[in-house]
mmCIF file of C-alpha atoms in Angstrom:
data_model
loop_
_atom_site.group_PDB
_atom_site.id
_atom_site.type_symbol
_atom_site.label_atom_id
_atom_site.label_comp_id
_atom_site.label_asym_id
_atom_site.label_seq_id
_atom_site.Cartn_x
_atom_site.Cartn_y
_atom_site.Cartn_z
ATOM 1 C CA UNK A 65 333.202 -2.068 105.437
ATOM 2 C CA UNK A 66 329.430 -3.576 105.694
ATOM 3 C CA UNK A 67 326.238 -2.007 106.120
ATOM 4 C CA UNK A 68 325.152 -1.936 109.344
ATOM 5 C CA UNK A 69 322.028 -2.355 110.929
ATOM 6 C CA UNK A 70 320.009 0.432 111.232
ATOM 7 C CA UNK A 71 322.327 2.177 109.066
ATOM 8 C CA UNK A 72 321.104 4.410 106.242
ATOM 9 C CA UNK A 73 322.634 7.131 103.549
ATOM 10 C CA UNK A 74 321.885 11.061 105.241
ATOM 11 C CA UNK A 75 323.783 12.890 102.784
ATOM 12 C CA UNK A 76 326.395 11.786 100.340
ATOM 13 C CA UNK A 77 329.110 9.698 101.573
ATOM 14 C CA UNK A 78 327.430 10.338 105.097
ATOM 15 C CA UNK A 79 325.711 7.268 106.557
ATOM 16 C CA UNK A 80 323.768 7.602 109.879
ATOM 17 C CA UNK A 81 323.376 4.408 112.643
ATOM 18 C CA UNK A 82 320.735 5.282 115.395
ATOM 19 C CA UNK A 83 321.082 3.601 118.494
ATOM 20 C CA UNK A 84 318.490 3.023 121.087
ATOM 21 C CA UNK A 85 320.654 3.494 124.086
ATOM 22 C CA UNK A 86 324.066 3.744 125.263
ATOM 23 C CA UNK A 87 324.335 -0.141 126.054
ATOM 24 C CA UNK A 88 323.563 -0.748 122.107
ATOM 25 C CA UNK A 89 325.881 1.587 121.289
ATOM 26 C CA UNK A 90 328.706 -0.023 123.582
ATOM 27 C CA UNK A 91 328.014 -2.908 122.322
ATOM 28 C CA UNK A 92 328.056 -2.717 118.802
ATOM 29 C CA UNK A 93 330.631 0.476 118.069
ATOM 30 C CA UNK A 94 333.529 -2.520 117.984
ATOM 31 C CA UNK A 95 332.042 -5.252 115.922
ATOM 32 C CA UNK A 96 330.574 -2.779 113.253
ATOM 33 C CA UNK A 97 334.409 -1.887 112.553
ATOM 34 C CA UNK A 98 335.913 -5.409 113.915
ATOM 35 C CA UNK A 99 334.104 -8.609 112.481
ATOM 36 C CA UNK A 100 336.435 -10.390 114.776
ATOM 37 C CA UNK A 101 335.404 -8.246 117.590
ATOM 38 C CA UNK A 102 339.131 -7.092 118.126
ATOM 39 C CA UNK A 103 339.623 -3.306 118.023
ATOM 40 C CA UNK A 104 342.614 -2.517 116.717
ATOM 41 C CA UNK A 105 344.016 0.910 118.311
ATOM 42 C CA UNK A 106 344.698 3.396 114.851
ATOM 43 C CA UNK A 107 342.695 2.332 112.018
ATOM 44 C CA UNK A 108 339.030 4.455 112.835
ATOM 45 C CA UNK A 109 339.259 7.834 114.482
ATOM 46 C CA UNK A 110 336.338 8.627 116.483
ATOM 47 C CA UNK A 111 334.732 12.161 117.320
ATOM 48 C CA UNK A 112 331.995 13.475 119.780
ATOM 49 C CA UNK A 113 329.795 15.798 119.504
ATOM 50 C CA UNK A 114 327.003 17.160 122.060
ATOM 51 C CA UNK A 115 324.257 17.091 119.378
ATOM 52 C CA UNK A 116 323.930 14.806 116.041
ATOM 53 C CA UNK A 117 322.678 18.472 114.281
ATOM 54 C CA UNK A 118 325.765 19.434 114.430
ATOM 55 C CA UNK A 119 328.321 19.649 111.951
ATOM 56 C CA UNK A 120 332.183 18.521 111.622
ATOM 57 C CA UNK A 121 333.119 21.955 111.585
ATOM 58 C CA UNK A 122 336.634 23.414 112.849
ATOM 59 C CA UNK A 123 336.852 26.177 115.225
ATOM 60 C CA UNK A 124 338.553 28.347 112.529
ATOM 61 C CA UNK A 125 335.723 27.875 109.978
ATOM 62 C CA UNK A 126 332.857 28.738 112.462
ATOM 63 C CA UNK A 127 335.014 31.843 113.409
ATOM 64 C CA UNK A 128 335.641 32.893 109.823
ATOM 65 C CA UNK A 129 334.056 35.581 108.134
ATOM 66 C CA UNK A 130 335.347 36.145 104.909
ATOM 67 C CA UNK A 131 336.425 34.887 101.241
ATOM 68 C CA UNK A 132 337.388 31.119 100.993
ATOM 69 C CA UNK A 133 340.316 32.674 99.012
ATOM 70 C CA UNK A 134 341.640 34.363 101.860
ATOM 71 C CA UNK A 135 341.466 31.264 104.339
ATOM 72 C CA UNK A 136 344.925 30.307 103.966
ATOM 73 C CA UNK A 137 345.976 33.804 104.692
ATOM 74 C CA UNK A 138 344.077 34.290 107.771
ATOM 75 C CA UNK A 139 345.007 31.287 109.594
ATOM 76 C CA UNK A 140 348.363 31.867 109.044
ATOM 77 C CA UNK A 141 348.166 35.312 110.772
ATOM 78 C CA UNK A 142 346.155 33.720 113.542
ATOM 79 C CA UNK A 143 348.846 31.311 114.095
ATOM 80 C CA UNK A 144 351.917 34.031 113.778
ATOM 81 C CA UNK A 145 350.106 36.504 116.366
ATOM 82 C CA UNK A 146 349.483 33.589 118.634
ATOM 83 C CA UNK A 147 353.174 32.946 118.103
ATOM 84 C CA UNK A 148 354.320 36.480 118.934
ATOM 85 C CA UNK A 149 351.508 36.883 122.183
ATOM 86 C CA UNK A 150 353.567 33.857 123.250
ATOM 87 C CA UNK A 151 357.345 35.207 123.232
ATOM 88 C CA UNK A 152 357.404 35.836 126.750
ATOM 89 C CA UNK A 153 356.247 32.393 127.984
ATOM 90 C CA UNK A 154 359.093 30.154 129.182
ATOM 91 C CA UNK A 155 358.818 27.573 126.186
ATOM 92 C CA UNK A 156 361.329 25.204 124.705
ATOM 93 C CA UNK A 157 362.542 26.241 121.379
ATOM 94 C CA UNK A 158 361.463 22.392 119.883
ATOM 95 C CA UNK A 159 357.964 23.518 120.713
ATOM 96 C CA UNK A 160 358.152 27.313 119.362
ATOM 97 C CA UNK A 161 359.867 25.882 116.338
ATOM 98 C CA UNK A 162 357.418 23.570 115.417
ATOM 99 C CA UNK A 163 354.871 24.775 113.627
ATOM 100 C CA UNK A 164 352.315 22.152 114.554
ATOM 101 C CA UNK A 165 353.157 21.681 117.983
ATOM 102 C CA UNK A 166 352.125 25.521 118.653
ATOM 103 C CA UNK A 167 349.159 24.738 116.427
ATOM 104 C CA UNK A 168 347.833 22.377 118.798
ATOM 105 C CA UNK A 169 349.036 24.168 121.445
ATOM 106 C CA UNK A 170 346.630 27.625 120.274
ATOM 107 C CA UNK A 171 344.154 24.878 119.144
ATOM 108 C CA UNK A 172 343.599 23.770 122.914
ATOM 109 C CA UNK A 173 343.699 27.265 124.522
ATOM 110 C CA UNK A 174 341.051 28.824 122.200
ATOM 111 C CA UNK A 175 342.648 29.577 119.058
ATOM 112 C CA UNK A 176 340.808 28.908 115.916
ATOM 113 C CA UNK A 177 342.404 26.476 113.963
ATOM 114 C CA UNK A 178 341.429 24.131 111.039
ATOM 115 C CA UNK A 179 342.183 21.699 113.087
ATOM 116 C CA UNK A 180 339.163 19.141 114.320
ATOM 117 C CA UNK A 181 340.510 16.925 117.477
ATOM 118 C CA UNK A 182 339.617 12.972 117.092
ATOM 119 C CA UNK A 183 340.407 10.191 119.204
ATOM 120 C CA UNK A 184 341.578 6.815 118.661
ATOM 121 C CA UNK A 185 339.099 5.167 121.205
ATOM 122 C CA UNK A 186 335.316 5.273 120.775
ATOM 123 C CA UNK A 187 334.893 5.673 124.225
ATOM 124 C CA UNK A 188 336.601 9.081 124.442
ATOM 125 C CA UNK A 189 334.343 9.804 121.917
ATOM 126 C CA UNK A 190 331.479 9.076 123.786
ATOM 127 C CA UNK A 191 332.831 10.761 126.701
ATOM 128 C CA UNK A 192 333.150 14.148 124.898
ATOM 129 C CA UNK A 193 329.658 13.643 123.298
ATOM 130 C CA UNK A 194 327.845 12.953 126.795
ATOM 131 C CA UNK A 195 330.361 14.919 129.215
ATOM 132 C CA UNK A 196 328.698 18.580 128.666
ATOM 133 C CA UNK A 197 325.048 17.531 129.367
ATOM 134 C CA UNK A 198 326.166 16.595 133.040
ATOM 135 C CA UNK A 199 325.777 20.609 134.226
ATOM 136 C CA UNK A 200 322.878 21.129 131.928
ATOM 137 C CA UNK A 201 320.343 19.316 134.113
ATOM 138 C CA UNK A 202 317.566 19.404 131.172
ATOM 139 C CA UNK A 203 319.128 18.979 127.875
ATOM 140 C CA UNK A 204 317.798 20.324 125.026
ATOM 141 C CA UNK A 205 319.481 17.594 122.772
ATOM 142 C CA UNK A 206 317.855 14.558 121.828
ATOM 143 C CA UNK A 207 320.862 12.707 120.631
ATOM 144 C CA UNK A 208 324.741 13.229 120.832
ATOM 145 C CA UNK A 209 326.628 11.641 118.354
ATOM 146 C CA UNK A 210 330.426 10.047 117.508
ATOM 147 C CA UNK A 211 331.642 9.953 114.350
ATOM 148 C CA UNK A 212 333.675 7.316 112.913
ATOM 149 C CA UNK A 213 336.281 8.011 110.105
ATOM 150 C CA UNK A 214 338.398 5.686 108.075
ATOM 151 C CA UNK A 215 342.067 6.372 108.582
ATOM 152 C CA UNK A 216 343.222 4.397 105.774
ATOM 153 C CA UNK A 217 341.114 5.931 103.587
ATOM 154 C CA UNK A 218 342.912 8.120 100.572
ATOM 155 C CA UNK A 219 340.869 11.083 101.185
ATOM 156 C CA UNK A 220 342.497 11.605 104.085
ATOM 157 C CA UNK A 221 345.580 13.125 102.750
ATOM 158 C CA UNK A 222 347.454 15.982 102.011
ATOM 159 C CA UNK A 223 347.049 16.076 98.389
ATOM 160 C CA UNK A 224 343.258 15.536 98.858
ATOM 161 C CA UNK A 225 343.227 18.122 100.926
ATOM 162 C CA UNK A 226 342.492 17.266 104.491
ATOM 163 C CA UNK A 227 345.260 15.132 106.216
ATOM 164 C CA UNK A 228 345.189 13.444 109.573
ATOM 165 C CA UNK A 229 348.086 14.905 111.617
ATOM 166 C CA UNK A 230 349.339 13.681 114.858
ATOM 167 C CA UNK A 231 350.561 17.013 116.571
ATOM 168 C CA UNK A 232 353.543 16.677 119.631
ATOM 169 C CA UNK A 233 352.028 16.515 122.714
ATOM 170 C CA UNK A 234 355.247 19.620 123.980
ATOM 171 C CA UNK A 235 352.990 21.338 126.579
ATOM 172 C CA UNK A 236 349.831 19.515 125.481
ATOM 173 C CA UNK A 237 349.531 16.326 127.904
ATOM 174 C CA UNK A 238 345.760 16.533 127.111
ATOM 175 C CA UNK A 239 346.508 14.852 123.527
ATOM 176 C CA UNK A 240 348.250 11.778 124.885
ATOM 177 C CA UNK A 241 345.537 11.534 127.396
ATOM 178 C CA UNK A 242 343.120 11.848 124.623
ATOM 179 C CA UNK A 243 344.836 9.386 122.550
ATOM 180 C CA UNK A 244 344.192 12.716 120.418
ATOM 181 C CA UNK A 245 344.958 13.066 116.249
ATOM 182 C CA UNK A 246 343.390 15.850 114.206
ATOM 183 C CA UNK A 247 342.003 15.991 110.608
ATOM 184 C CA UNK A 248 343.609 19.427 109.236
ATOM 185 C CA UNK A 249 341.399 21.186 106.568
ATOM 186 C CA UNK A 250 343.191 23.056 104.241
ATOM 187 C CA UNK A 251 340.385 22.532 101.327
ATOM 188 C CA UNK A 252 338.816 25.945 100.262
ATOM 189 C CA UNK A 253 335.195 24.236 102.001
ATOM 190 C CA UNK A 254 334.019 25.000 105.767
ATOM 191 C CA UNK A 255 333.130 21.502 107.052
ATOM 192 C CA UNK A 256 334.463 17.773 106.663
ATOM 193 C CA UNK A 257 330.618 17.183 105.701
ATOM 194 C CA UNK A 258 331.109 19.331 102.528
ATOM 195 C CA UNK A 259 334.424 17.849 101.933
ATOM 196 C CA UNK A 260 333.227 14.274 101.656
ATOM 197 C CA UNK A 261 330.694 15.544 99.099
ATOM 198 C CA UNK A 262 333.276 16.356 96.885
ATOM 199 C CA UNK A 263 334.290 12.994 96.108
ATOM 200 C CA UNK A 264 332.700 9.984 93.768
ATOM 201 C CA UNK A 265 329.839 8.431 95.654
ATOM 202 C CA UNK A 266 331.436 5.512 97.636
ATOM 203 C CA UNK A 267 334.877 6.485 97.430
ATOM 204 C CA UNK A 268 334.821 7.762 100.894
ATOM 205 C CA UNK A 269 332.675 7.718 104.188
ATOM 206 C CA UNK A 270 331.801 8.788 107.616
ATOM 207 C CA UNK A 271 329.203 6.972 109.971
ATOM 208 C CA UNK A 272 327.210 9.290 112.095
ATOM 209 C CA UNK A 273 326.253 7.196 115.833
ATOM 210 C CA UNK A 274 323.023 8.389 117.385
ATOM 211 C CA UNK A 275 322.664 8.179 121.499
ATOM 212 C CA UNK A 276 320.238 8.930 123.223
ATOM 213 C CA UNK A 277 321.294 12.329 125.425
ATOM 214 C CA UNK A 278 318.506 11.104 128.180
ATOM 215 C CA UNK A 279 321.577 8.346 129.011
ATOM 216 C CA UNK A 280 324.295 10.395 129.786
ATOM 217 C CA UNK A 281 323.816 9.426 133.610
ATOM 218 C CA UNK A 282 324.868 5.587 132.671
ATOM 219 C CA UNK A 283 327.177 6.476 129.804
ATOM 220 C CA UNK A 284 329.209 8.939 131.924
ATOM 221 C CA UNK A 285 329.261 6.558 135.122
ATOM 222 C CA UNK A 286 330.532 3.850 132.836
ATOM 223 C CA UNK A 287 332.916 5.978 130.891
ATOM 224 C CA UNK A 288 334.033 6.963 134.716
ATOM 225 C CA UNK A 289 335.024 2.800 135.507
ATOM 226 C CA UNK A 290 336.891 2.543 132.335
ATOM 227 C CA UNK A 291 338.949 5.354 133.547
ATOM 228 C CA UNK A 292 337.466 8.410 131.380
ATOM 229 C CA UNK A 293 336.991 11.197 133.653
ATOM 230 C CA UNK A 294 337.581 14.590 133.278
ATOM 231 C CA UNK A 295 340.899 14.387 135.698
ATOM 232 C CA UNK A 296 342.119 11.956 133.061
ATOM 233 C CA UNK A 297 341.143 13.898 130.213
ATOM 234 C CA UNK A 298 342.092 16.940 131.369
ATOM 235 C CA UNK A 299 345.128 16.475 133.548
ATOM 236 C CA UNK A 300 345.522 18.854 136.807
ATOM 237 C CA UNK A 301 342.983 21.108 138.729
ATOM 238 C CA UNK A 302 340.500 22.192 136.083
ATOM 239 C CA UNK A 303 340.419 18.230 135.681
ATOM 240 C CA UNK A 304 339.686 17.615 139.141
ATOM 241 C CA UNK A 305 337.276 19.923 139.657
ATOM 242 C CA UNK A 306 335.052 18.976 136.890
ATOM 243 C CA UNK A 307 335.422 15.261 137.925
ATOM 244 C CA UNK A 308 334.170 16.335 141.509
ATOM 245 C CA UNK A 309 331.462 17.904 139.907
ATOM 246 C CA UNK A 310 330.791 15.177 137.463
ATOM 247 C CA UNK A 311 330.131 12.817 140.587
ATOM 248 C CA UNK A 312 328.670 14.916 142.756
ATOM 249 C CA UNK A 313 325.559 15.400 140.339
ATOM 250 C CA UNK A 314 325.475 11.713 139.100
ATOM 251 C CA UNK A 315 325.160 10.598 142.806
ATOM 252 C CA UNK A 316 322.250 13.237 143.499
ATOM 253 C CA UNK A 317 320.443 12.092 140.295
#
């Protein structure tokens, strides 16, 4: 992988490309990766986020209050209560006997997990990066960002110690809508960005896209022709309802 233009070095094995706007980002988030402009479904992951400040942090290690020795032990209770709270609920026994189909399945119903969600399109990327500054009105973000990660990289791994995971989508149509895979932290540290510090300089990377949040009228009415709306992402009437609201407050910008 080339440097980019406009790329630079933030922290180790953390490069940063700011983009100007949401048609230079659309423009250039496939060639950077592609030289022959193809993209090829599976080989990046890609992950929004509502401001570039923010870190790649799961919703288990922002929760977590305690020794890094105990991590293993608590997430394992978290996912065995969840388990139990769920006994009643008329489930197949393929998904309550799979221990990573009822992690996704807590992981996308509020659970803390050390689970992080990715995509394998950019553009659901950018849709979950721009989508939450629609009801805002004034945003107090000036950039989102998506994240682009390496699949084939070694790091990635369970004997590194963070492996990408594809969990069932049993109950969970929102991952094969979101063309959805997860990076699983099971490393004693409380953020991909820490975990990518741990190795040789060079050995492995993530690339940090800037956008300008002032664009999310354009990006999220383009995002809406490609078919990325919020009653694809989110399949049924939670779905619909935030797509009705989506347009309703594009068309009265």
């Amino acid at each position: 992988m080339g440097i980019f233009q406009g790329e630079r070095e933030i922290s180790k094995n953390i490069s940063q490309v700011g983009c100007g706007s949401w048609a230079e980002f659309r423009g250039k988030i496939v060639t950077d990766f592609f030289a022959d402009g193809l993209f090829r479904k599976g080989e990046y992951l890609f992950r929004g986020q509502g401001s570039d400040e923010w870190r790649l942090s799961t919703t288990f290690d922002r929760w977590f209050d305690g020794a890094r020795a105990q991590k293993d032990v608590v997430a394992d209770q978290l996912l065995q209560e969840f388990a139990a709270e769920c006994e009643l609920e008329e489930m197949p026994d393929s998904l309550r006997n799979d221990q990573m189909a009822m992690l996704g399945l807590g992981q996308h119903h509020g659970l803390p997990t050390r689970l992080l969600d990715w995509t394998e399109s950019p553009f659901v990327a950018a849709f979950f990066a721009f989508s939450g500054h629609v009801r805002r009105g004034i945003s107090l973000e000036k950039y989102v960002a998506v994240w682009v990660l390496d699949s084939k990289n070694a790091a990635w791994s369970e004997s590194s110690g963070c492996p990408i995971v594809k969990v069932p989508a049993v109950w969970n149509p929102r991952i094969k809508n979101q063309f959805g895979k997860f990076t699983y932290l099971k490393n004693p540290v409380s953020s991909l960005d820490e975990y990518v510090a741990q190795f040789e300089q060079g050995e492995v990377s993530l690339t940090k896209y800037t956008i300008p949040t002032r664009d999310f009228r354009v990006a999220m009415a383009e995002l809406d022709s490609m078919g990325l709306s919020h009653a694809r992402i989110y399949p049924g009437l939670e779905g619909y309802a935030r797509a009705a609201e989506v347009r309703v407050t594009l068309g009265r910008s």
